[in-house]
Every structure is written in C-alpha cells, then in structure tokens.
Short mmCIF file of C-alpha atoms and ligand atoms in Angstrom, two decimals:
data_model
loop_
_atom_site.label_atom_id
_atom_site.label_comp_id
_atom_site.label_asym_id
_atom_site.label_seq_id
_atom_site.Cartn_x
_atom_site.Cartn_y
_atom_site.Cartn_z
CA MET A 1 10.15 21.36 -12.40
CA LYS A 2 8.90 24.86 -11.37
CA SER A 3 9.24 26.08 -7.46
CA GLY A 4 6.02 26.87 -5.60
CA GLU A 5 4.18 25.37 -8.45
CA PRO A 6 1.49 22.40 -8.02
CA ILE A 7 2.90 19.01 -9.79
CA TYR A 8 0.24 17.45 -11.27
CA ILE A 9 1.13 14.05 -12.10
CA LEU A 10 -1.29 11.83 -14.64
CA GLY A 11 -0.99 8.30 -13.81
CA ILE A 12 -1.88 5.23 -15.97
CA GLU A 13 -2.65 1.65 -15.53
CA SER A 14 -3.01 -1.33 -17.95
CA SER A 15 -0.90 -3.74 -16.93
CA CYS A 16 -3.92 -6.39 -16.36
CA ASP A 17 -7.39 -5.73 -17.08
CA GLU A 18 -8.43 -2.12 -15.62
CA THR A 19 -7.75 0.13 -17.19
CA SER A 20 -7.69 2.90 -15.10
CA ALA A 21 -6.17 6.23 -14.68
CA SER A 22 -5.59 8.95 -11.85
CA VAL A 23 -5.11 12.45 -11.09
CA CYS A 24 -1.95 13.38 -8.34
CA LYS A 25 -1.95 17.16 -6.88
CA ASP A 26 2.03 17.50 -4.68
CA GLY A 27 0.74 13.68 -3.64
CA LYS A 28 -2.64 14.21 -2.86
CA ILE A 29 -5.53 12.27 -5.31
CA LEU A 30 -7.68 14.12 -7.18
CA SER A 31 -8.98 11.13 -9.51
CA ASN A 32 -9.03 7.36 -9.12
CA ILE A 33 -11.15 5.81 -12.40
CA ILE A 34 -11.15 2.36 -12.51
CA ALA A 35 -13.10 0.31 -16.16
CA THR A 36 -12.83 -3.38 -15.32
CA GLN A 37 -13.39 -5.48 -17.97
CA GLU A 38 -16.08 -7.69 -16.86
CA ILE A 39 -15.84 -9.66 -20.41
CA HIS A 40 -13.08 -12.20 -18.75
CA THR A 41 -15.56 -13.25 -16.33
CA GLN A 42 -17.18 -15.85 -19.13
CA TYR A 43 -13.35 -17.52 -19.70
CA GLY A 44 -12.62 -18.26 -16.63
CA GLY A 45 -9.00 -16.05 -16.49
CA VAL A 46 -7.64 -12.53 -17.99
CA VAL A 47 -7.83 -13.07 -22.41
CA PRO A 48 -4.46 -11.37 -23.48
CA GLU A 49 -6.22 -10.81 -26.30
CA LEU A 50 -9.11 -9.07 -25.45
CA ALA A 51 -7.70 -7.19 -22.56
CA SER A 52 -5.47 -5.10 -25.55
CA ARG A 53 -8.62 -4.70 -26.93
CA ALA A 54 -11.20 -3.26 -24.22
CA HIS A 55 -7.84 -1.40 -23.08
CA MET A 56 -7.55 0.57 -26.19
CA GLN A 57 -11.66 1.14 -26.14
CA HIS A 58 -11.28 2.25 -22.50
CA ILE A 59 -8.30 4.80 -22.35
CA VAL A 60 -9.96 7.92 -24.09
CA PRO A 61 -12.93 8.16 -22.01
CA VAL A 62 -11.56 7.04 -18.70
CA VAL A 63 -8.05 9.13 -18.85
CA GLN A 64 -10.69 12.01 -20.19
CA GLN A 65 -13.28 11.78 -16.93
CA ALA A 66 -10.22 11.50 -14.85
CA ILE A 67 -9.05 14.91 -16.22
CA ASP A 68 -12.27 16.03 -15.35
CA LYS A 69 -12.75 14.69 -12.06
CA ALA A 70 -9.72 15.98 -10.94
CA GLY A 71 -11.18 19.42 -12.31
CA ILE A 72 -7.87 20.07 -14.29
CA GLN A 73 -7.07 20.68 -18.36
CA LEU A 74 -4.24 18.66 -20.02
CA PRO A 75 -2.02 21.65 -19.97
CA MET A 76 -1.33 21.99 -15.75
CA LEU A 77 -0.38 18.57 -16.45
CA SER A 78 3.60 18.59 -14.71
CA ALA A 79 4.36 14.93 -16.23
CA ILE A 80 3.01 11.25 -17.04
CA ALA A 81 3.70 8.25 -15.45
CA PHE A 82 2.43 4.78 -16.46
CA THR A 83 3.30 1.40 -16.07
CA GLN A 84 5.89 0.49 -18.17
CA SER A 85 5.77 -3.53 -16.08
CA PRO A 86 5.41 -5.86 -15.47
CA GLY A 87 2.16 -7.20 -16.61
CA LEU A 88 0.34 -8.86 -20.41
CA ILE A 89 2.71 -6.97 -23.07
CA GLY A 90 -0.44 -6.30 -25.56
CA ALA A 91 -2.34 -4.23 -22.31
CA LEU A 92 0.63 -2.54 -21.44
CA LEU A 93 1.05 -1.76 -24.80
CA VAL A 94 -1.71 0.31 -24.90
CA GLY A 95 -0.99 2.41 -21.89
CA THR A 96 2.19 3.10 -23.09
CA GLY A 97 1.82 4.14 -26.39
CA PHE A 98 -1.19 6.44 -24.75
CA ALA A 99 1.52 7.83 -22.17
CA LYS A 100 4.21 8.57 -25.22
CA SER A 101 2.12 10.07 -27.20
CA LEU A 102 0.18 12.58 -24.95
CA ALA A 103 3.47 13.74 -23.02
CA LEU A 104 5.09 14.35 -26.59
CA SER A 105 1.97 16.59 -27.70
CA LEU A 106 2.43 18.46 -24.60
CA ASN A 107 5.88 18.58 -24.17
CA ILE A 108 5.98 17.14 -20.72
CA PRO A 109 8.87 14.73 -18.92
CA LEU A 110 7.29 10.20 -19.07
CA ILE A 111 7.59 8.19 -16.36
CA GLY A 112 7.83 4.67 -16.37
CA VAL A 113 6.14 2.76 -12.83
CA HIS A 114 6.40 -0.15 -12.11
CA HIS A 115 3.90 -2.42 -11.54
CA MET A 116 4.61 -3.83 -8.29
CA GLN A 117 7.08 -1.48 -6.52
CA ALA A 118 3.52 0.92 -7.24
CA HIS A 119 1.29 -1.53 -4.77
CA VAL A 120 4.05 -1.10 -2.39
CA LEU A 121 3.59 3.05 -2.52
CA SER A 122 -0.13 2.49 -2.31
CA ASN A 123 0.72 3.17 1.06
CA LEU A 124 1.38 6.35 0.79
CA ILE A 125 -2.06 7.36 -1.04
CA GLU A 126 -3.46 7.71 2.37
CA GLN A 127 -0.98 7.64 4.70
CA PRO A 128 1.93 10.28 3.19
CA THR A 129 3.66 10.63 6.20
CA GLN A 130 4.72 6.33 6.21
CA GLU A 131 7.88 5.98 7.80
CA PHE A 132 10.85 4.28 6.57
CA PRO A 133 11.94 2.12 5.71
CA PHE A 134 8.92 -0.67 6.39
CA LEU A 135 8.07 -3.92 4.81
CA CYS A 136 5.59 -4.68 2.26
CA LEU A 137 3.16 -8.19 2.04
CA THR A 138 2.64 -7.97 -1.67
CA VAL A 139 0.29 -10.22 -2.53
CA SER A 140 -1.79 -9.79 -5.81
CA GLY A 141 -2.78 -12.49 -8.37
CA GLY A 142 0.44 -12.22 -10.20
CA HIS A 143 2.78 -11.96 -7.37
CA THR A 144 3.42 -12.46 -3.71
CA GLN A 145 6.45 -10.67 -2.18
CA ILE A 146 7.87 -9.61 0.91
CA VAL A 147 9.43 -5.97 0.29
CA LEU A 148 11.69 -3.41 2.21
CA CYS A 149 11.26 -0.65 1.04
CA LYS A 150 13.74 2.05 2.16
CA SER A 151 12.90 5.18 0.37
CA PRO A 152 10.06 5.66 -2.18
CA THR A 153 12.57 4.99 -5.07
CA ASP A 154 14.60 2.30 -3.02
CA MET A 155 13.01 -1.17 -2.20
CA GLU A 156 14.30 -4.89 -2.18
CA ILE A 157 12.70 -8.00 -2.41
CA LEU A 158 13.47 -9.83 0.49
CA GLY A 159 11.00 -13.14 -0.44
CA GLU A 160 9.15 -14.61 -3.18
CA THR A 161 7.14 -16.99 -4.28
CA LEU A 162 8.40 -19.86 -6.31
CA ASP A 163 5.45 -20.88 -8.05
CA ASP A 164 2.24 -19.57 -7.65
CA ALA A 165 1.12 -16.52 -6.17
CA ALA A 166 -1.12 -15.75 -3.26
CA GLY A 167 -4.48 -14.59 -5.62
CA GLU A 168 -3.75 -17.66 -8.37
CA ALA A 169 -3.78 -20.33 -4.74
CA PHE A 170 -7.42 -17.71 -4.08
CA ASP A 171 -8.56 -18.28 -7.99
CA LYS A 172 -7.29 -22.28 -8.36
CA THR A 173 -9.42 -23.04 -5.39
CA ALA A 174 -12.25 -21.58 -6.06
CA LYS A 175 -12.41 -23.02 -9.63
CA LEU A 176 -12.27 -26.39 -8.13
CA LEU A 177 -15.00 -25.09 -6.19
CA GLY A 178 -16.64 -24.66 -9.05
CA LEU A 179 -17.06 -20.91 -8.05
CA PRO A 180 -16.87 -17.96 -11.23
CA TYR A 181 -13.47 -16.05 -11.83
CA PRO A 182 -11.80 -14.17 -10.08
CA GLY A 183 -13.05 -16.69 -7.05
CA GLY A 184 -10.71 -14.88 -4.63
CA PRO A 185 -13.21 -12.77 -3.65
CA LEU A 186 -15.79 -15.22 -3.18
CA ILE A 187 -13.96 -17.28 -1.30
CA ASP A 188 -13.35 -14.59 1.08
CA GLU A 189 -17.34 -14.12 1.30
CA TYR A 190 -18.04 -17.28 1.93
CA ALA A 191 -15.26 -17.63 4.58
CA GLN A 192 -16.81 -15.17 6.54
CA LEU A 193 -19.91 -18.17 7.45
CA GLY A 194 -17.45 -20.67 8.04
CA ASP A 195 -15.08 -22.73 10.30
CA GLY A 196 -11.60 -21.98 9.87
CA LYS A 197 -10.34 -25.43 11.29
CA ARG A 198 -12.67 -27.24 10.22
CA PHE A 199 -10.51 -28.71 7.34
CA ALA A 200 -6.60 -28.65 7.41
CA PHE A 201 -4.31 -28.46 4.63
CA ALA A 202 -0.96 -29.31 3.91
CA GLU A 203 1.35 -26.13 4.35
CA PRO A 204 4.85 -25.79 2.79
CA LYS A 205 8.15 -25.84 3.96
CA ILE A 206 9.58 -23.41 1.87
CA GLU A 207 13.28 -22.11 3.15
CA GLN A 208 13.92 -17.87 4.13
CA LEU A 209 11.34 -15.64 3.35
CA ASN A 210 9.76 -17.41 -0.30
CA PHE A 211 6.70 -18.70 -0.48
CA SER A 212 5.00 -21.47 -2.66
CA PHE A 213 1.47 -22.55 -3.05
CA SER A 214 1.07 -25.39 -5.96
CA GLY A 215 1.73 -27.50 -2.72
CA VAL A 216 -1.21 -26.01 -1.45
CA LYS A 217 -3.29 -27.10 -3.96
CA THR A 218 -2.77 -29.98 -4.73
CA SER A 219 -3.60 -30.75 -1.04
CA ILE A 220 -6.92 -29.27 -1.40
CA LEU A 221 -7.82 -30.62 -4.19
CA TYR A 222 -6.98 -34.07 -3.08
CA PHE A 223 -9.15 -33.74 -0.36
CA LEU A 224 -12.10 -32.51 -2.57
CA GLN A 225 -11.54 -35.55 -4.33
CA LYS A 226 -11.69 -37.84 -1.28
CA GLU A 227 -14.85 -36.26 0.21
CA LEU A 228 -16.36 -36.30 -3.33
CA LYS A 229 -16.10 -39.64 -3.60
CA LYS A 230 -17.66 -40.46 -0.47
CA ASP A 231 -20.23 -37.62 -1.27
CA PRO A 232 -20.86 -35.93 -4.14
CA ASP A 233 -22.34 -32.21 -2.78
CA PHE A 234 -19.79 -32.28 0.02
CA ILE A 235 -18.95 -29.10 -1.53
CA GLN A 236 -22.63 -27.37 -1.78
CA HIS A 237 -22.91 -29.25 2.22
CA HIS A 238 -19.65 -27.76 3.81
CA ILE A 239 -18.76 -24.24 0.83
CA ASN A 240 -18.53 -22.05 4.20
CA ASP A 241 -15.84 -24.26 6.21
CA ILE A 242 -14.50 -25.01 3.13
CA CYS A 243 -13.47 -21.71 2.21
CA ALA A 244 -12.96 -20.50 5.47
CA SER A 245 -9.96 -23.21 5.55
CA VAL A 246 -9.09 -22.42 2.26
CA GLN A 247 -8.53 -18.83 3.68
CA HIS A 248 -7.16 -19.85 7.08
CA CYS A 249 -4.43 -21.72 5.82
CA ILE A 250 -3.66 -19.10 2.32
CA VAL A 251 -3.32 -16.28 4.92
CA ASN A 252 -1.53 -18.33 7.76
CA ILE A 253 1.41 -18.99 5.66
CA LEU A 254 1.53 -15.13 4.48
CA LEU A 255 2.08 -14.00 8.24
CA GLN A 256 4.28 -16.61 9.83
CA LYS A 257 6.85 -15.45 7.11
CA LEU A 258 6.09 -11.97 7.78
CA LYS A 259 6.34 -12.20 11.05
CA LYS A 260 9.93 -13.99 10.07
CA ALA A 261 10.72 -11.32 8.22
CA SER A 262 9.83 -8.81 11.27
CA LEU A 263 11.85 -10.50 13.47
CA GLU A 264 14.95 -11.00 10.60
CA THR A 265 14.42 -7.14 10.18
CA GLY A 266 14.04 -6.01 12.81
CA ILE A 267 11.30 -4.07 11.41
CA LYS A 268 7.87 -2.84 12.43
CA SER A 269 6.58 -0.63 10.40
CA ILE A 270 4.12 -3.34 7.97
CA CYS A 271 2.32 -2.75 5.15
CA LEU A 272 -0.02 -4.35 2.75
CA ALA A 273 -0.45 -3.72 -0.66
CA GLY A 274 -1.64 -6.30 -3.48
CA GLY A 275 -5.86 -7.21 -5.15
CA VAL A 276 -5.33 -9.57 -2.40
CA SER A 277 -4.81 -7.44 0.63
CA ALA A 278 -8.40 -7.09 0.59
CA ASN A 279 -9.00 -10.17 1.81
CA LYS A 280 -11.18 -9.89 5.84
CA GLY A 281 -9.30 -13.23 7.28
CA LEU A 282 -5.70 -11.40 5.84
CA ARG A 283 -6.41 -7.61 7.22
CA LYS A 284 -7.92 -9.06 10.83
CA GLY A 285 -4.85 -11.62 11.21
CA LEU A 286 -2.51 -8.64 10.70
CA LYS A 287 -4.65 -6.73 13.20
CA GLU A 288 -4.46 -9.50 15.47
CA MET A 289 -0.22 -9.83 15.24
CA ALA A 290 0.24 -6.12 14.95
CA THR A 291 -1.54 -6.40 18.65
CA THR A 292 0.20 -9.19 19.38
CA TYR A 293 3.91 -7.39 18.06
CA GLY A 294 3.73 -4.00 18.67
CA TRP A 295 3.57 -3.88 15.35
CA ASN A 296 2.79 -0.23 13.14
CA ILE A 297 0.65 -2.02 10.28
CA HIS A 298 -0.79 -0.36 7.55
CA MET A 299 -3.62 -1.15 5.09
CA PRO A 300 -4.78 1.01 1.75
CA SER A 301 -8.57 0.98 1.07
CA LEU A 302 -9.78 -1.34 -0.87
CA GLU A 303 -10.09 0.80 -3.48
CA TYR A 304 -6.00 1.42 -3.36
CA CYS A 305 -5.59 -1.91 -2.94
CA THR A 306 -6.96 -4.23 -6.57
CA ASP A 307 -5.23 -2.60 -9.91
CA ASN A 308 -5.54 0.79 -9.66
CA ALA A 309 -4.08 4.02 -11.26
CA ALA A 310 -4.01 6.38 -8.21
CA MET A 311 -0.80 4.37 -7.09
CA ILE A 312 0.78 4.88 -10.40
CA ALA A 313 0.13 8.37 -10.26
CA ILE A 314 1.82 8.48 -6.75
CA THR A 315 4.54 6.53 -7.56
CA GLY A 316 5.51 8.76 -10.74
CA TYR A 317 4.98 11.43 -8.19
CA TYR A 318 7.70 10.69 -5.91
CA LYS A 319 10.09 9.66 -8.93
CA HIS A 320 9.22 13.00 -10.30
CA LEU A 321 10.39 14.42 -6.79
CA ALA A 322 13.57 12.53 -7.06
CA GLY A 323 14.21 14.01 -11.40
CA ILE A 324 13.24 10.35 -12.30
CA GLU A 325 11.76 10.02 -15.79
CA ASN A 326 12.39 8.85 -19.09
CA ASP A 327 12.69 9.50 -22.76
CA LEU A 328 10.40 8.73 -25.25
CA SER A 329 12.18 5.42 -26.28
CA VAL A 330 10.94 4.18 -23.54
CA THR A 331 8.99 0.78 -24.47
CA ALA A 332 7.17 -2.09 -22.05
CA SER A 333 8.37 -5.07 -20.95
CA ALA A 334 5.84 -8.31 -20.33
CA ARG A 335 9.04 -8.85 -17.09
CA ALA A 336 11.00 -6.82 -15.99
CA SER A 337 13.57 -6.67 -13.37
CA TRP A 338 13.11 -4.67 -9.99
O1 KG4 B 1 -3.59 -6.56 -7.24
P1 KG4 B 1 -4.87 -7.25 -8.24
O2 KG4 B 1 -6.17 -6.42 -8.34
O3 KG4 B 1 -4.70 -7.96 -9.94
C1 KG4 B 1 -3.09 -8.36 -10.09
O4 KG4 B 1 -2.15 -7.12 -10.53
O5 KG4 B 1 -2.86 -9.73 -10.03
O6 KG4 B 1 -4.82 -8.86 -7.60
C2 KG4 B 1 -6.13 -9.68 -8.44
C3 KG4 B 1 -6.47 -10.81 -7.52
C4 KG4 B 1 -6.92 -11.99 -7.59
O7 KG4 B 1 -6.35 -12.88 -8.02
C5 KG4 B 1 -8.62 -11.93 -6.81
O8 KG4 B 1 -8.94 -13.22 -6.63
C6 KG4 B 1 -7.87 -11.58 -5.24
O9 KG4 B 1 -6.52 -10.59 -5.97
N1 KG4 B 1 -8.64 -10.55 -4.72
C7 KG4 B 1 -9.00 -11.74 -2.96
C8 KG4 B 1 -9.82 -10.64 -2.99
N2 KG4 B 1 -10.08 -9.50 -3.38
C9 KG4 B 1 -9.28 -9.72 -4.84
N3 KG4 B 1 -8.80 -12.53 -2.35
C10 KG4 B 1 -9.14 -13.18 -1.63
N4 KG4 B 1 -9.91 -12.01 -0.52
C11 KG4 B 1 -10.04 -11.57 -1.51
N5 KG4 B 1 -11.38 -10.41 -1.01
ZN1 ZN B 2 -1.76 -5.31 -9.19
#
C-alpha cells in the first residue's frame, strides 16, 4: 500500500441470486451495480445450477459497469475483494474465479470476504463514524444472528437460529398464503394495511440469544388449515391481517432477543443488517425500542440491506487497511467458520 494514494477496492458478490460489483474509494462507495436473477421466481426458490449460469452471464458486464460508473480504470484498483463464503458453491465459484483471474492479471492483492461479516459492515457504508463495539441483528434468507462487532475485523456471534432463518419464515409463510417467491417483501406490503394483533401464533421458548422459527411456521400452518375448513376463502378475506400478524410475531421474536443481548452486554449501539432489515415493521419496532431503551441505532438504506457488492467492497477496504489478504490458492466455501 503506497501512503498518500487513494485506495480503490473492487468488491464482487455472487453468493446467491444477485450478481453485484462495487467500487469504493477510501471507504466511500462510488458504484454498486446489482443484477437480480428473475429466473428463480417461477420455481418458488433459488435454483443453484441456474444461479451459477446467470452469474457467468452477468459477471463481466456487471463489473464493467461498476468500473465505468466509478469513473476509474482497472489499473487504478488497489485490491479485489470477493465473497468467499458462505453461499451456493457454484455461485461462489464464479465470483471467486473471476476475482482471482483479475487480481492475477492486475498483479494486485486478493481479499476473501465472509458474506455475513460483510452484511454487518454494511452499516459502515453510510456511517463510517459508527462506534465500536456495536451489536448487529443480521437477518437474511439464510441466516439470523446477533453479532457483537468489536472492530471491522473482529466479530463474535452471540446467538443464531437453530433452524429456519427469519427470511425463510417470511418466505415459507408467504408460500402457504399462495404468494410468489420471495414472499417477505409482499408480506410486508400487505401488513401495512392490516392489524398485527388480530391473530396470535405460538412463539418459541429458546434459551440464551438463539432463535427458532420452525415452530412459528408450523403454528401458522395449523392456524390456516383450521380457518380454511370454516371459510375456504379465509386467506383472501383476511390477507392484510394475516400478514400483519405474522410480521408482528416474527419482528417481536427478533426484537426481544436484541433487547436481551443489549441488557446482557450493556451495549446500546445497535445496527441492523441483511435482507429482512428492509422490513418496515422491523425498522419501526427498532426505532421504538431505541426511544424506550436509549439505544443509538443505525439501519442501512434498502439498497445495502439486501445482497450487494458495496458491503463486500467496504469489508475489503477495512481488511486491506489491516493488511489482511489471501494468496491465489484461495477457494470458495459453501460453509465457513466465522
Ligand atoms: O440478505 P438477502 O438479500 O439474501 C440472503 O443472503 O439471504 O435476504 C433475502 C431475504 C429473503 O428471505 C426476503 O424475503 C427477505 O430477505 N426480505 C424481506 C423484506 N425484503 C427482503 N423480508 C421481510 N420484509 C421485507 N421487506
Ligand atoms: Zn445476504
């Protein structure tokens, strides 16, 4: 790293169904291009093989657009950061292979990034002055975690889901209601018009700071089966109240655990991350908790909540500052320790 020169990091994300590339300059995002793969909608979930093929098609134009929008040329890059884990292995390999080839051709460092740690650090994109340590509730389609973030390169998982993730709970409920994939955002929309206290569902009794959502899903399933016997059009008649009640239940589980984590650690600096943090009920609930308990909160803008490469670039930037990089033998991993 030459002192005084700006640091340009290219970030590449390909862990699931979004091909994304981003450039940051000294920790400031200059571009964040995201190509969403629409093809999975018709299958009701992400089809891994199709995701890999779509990443292969998108990766070159997406990276080119990110470079162009940032107004730079490839030789100006200081390092390349890419999502190394966790995710769909075929999808990860596309980004990893591309990042390695480009780093080799430009003779610049390569930085492997943990997707979930990048979600946590998405909070530094718009708030570089974020105080440490902070607690982050990371809620996505595959993960639900409470993370203690001590520094950009030092994090600890305090609690996580023992079965389904919060996003899965939203998506699986949406499927029961006949809504298309991914159903989370649709439940959120209907919930805006409904009464969240109309119907109640069983809430899990899980020890410590861990979560469980499979029981909630079963409780919703039994509730719907019972009501549909009485009224075959129950879902159509009550879609807003059902969605609002489901949302209320999931959000309450998340926020109660966050409250417990704050009380146990004494940390009042709280952040959100991951796709489910786009949820309006969760954002509103967190704001209310902040007022009640004197929390200092931060939530990323929606474009940085769902999968994006800006969070990979920003994580790469902080790792670069800390001198953390990988050699060219690095490979992708579907699962990875923290
Ligand atoms: O972080 P993300 O984009 O991808 C993963 O790494 O999983 O999260 C996607 C998840 C999906 O389950 C989607 O339904 C959920 O985030 N999601 C939402 C909302 N927007 C996205 N869930 C509830 N309300 C939303 N507004
Ligand atoms: Zn994600």
